[in-house]
Amino acid sequence: KKSEVSEVMTKADMKPKSMHRAKIWSDDIENLYRFQQAGYRDEVEYKQVKQVDEVECWPETGFVKKLQRRDNTFYYYNRQRECEDKDVHKVKVYVY
C-alpha cells in the first residue's frame, strides 16, 4: 500500500505549495501524524533529510513503523492507529 506522498517525485528542492489541516482520520493522516511527531513535514521531507529511499512500515497496516529524528534518536510506532480523533486537527497536510 503506497501513500500518495510516495508517488510525488522526491527532489532535493521540493517545497510545499500550500498547507491545510486534517479534518478526518485516514491511513495517510495517520502516517503524516507520525512524521510530524518525529519532526518532519511528511515523507518527502523525511526522505530528503535522511537520504533514504524507503520508510519502514508495518506490513499489515501500512503505517510507519520506525522513524529517525534529526538528532538521530528513533521513534517506534505501534501497528495500530496512534493518532486519536482529538489530535487529527493538529496534522498538517502539505500540497506539492
Coordinates of C-alpha atoms in Angstrom, one line a residue, residues 30-74:
E30 CA -2.0 8.6 10.5
N31 CA 1.3 8.5 8.7
L32 CA 1.6 12.3 8.5
Y33 CA 0.9 12.4 12.2
R34 CA 3.9 10.0 12.8
F35 CA 6.2 12.0 10.5
Q36 CA 5.2 15.3 12.3
Q37 CA 5.7 13.8 15.7
A38 CA 9.3 12.9 14.7
G39 CA 9.9 16.5 13.5
Y40 CA 9.3 16.3 9.7
R41 CA 6.6 17.8 7.5
D42 CA 5.9 14.5 5.7
E43 CA 7.5 11.5 3.9
V44 CA 9.0 13.8 1.2
E45 CA 11.0 15.9 3.8
Y46 CA 12.0 12.8 5.8
K47 CA 13.5 11.2 2.7
Q48 CA 15.3 14.4 1.7
V49 CA 16.8 14.9 5.2
K50 CA 17.7 11.3 6.0
Q51 CA 18.7 10.3 2.4
V52 CA 16.6 7.1 2.5
D53 CA 14.6 5.5 -0.3
E54 CA 12.1 3.6 1.8
V55 CA 10.4 4.2 5.2
E56 CA 9.9 1.1 7.4
C57 CA 6.2 0.3 7.6
W58 CA 4.1 -2.4 9.2
P59 CA 3.1 -4.9 6.5
E60 CA -0.4 -5.5 8.0
T61 CA -1.5 -1.8 8.2
G62 CA 1.0 0.1 6.0
F63 CA 1.6 2.5 8.9
V64 CA 5.1 3.9 9.5
K65 CA 6.9 1.6 11.9
K66 CA 10.1 3.5 12.7
L67 CA 11.5 7.0 12.1
Q68 CA 14.8 8.6 12.9
R69 CA 14.6 12.1 14.3
R70 CA 17.0 14.8 13.3
D71 CA 19.0 14.2 16.5
N72 CA 19.4 10.6 15.4
T73 CA 17.2 9.1 18.1
F74 CA 14.5 6.7 16.9

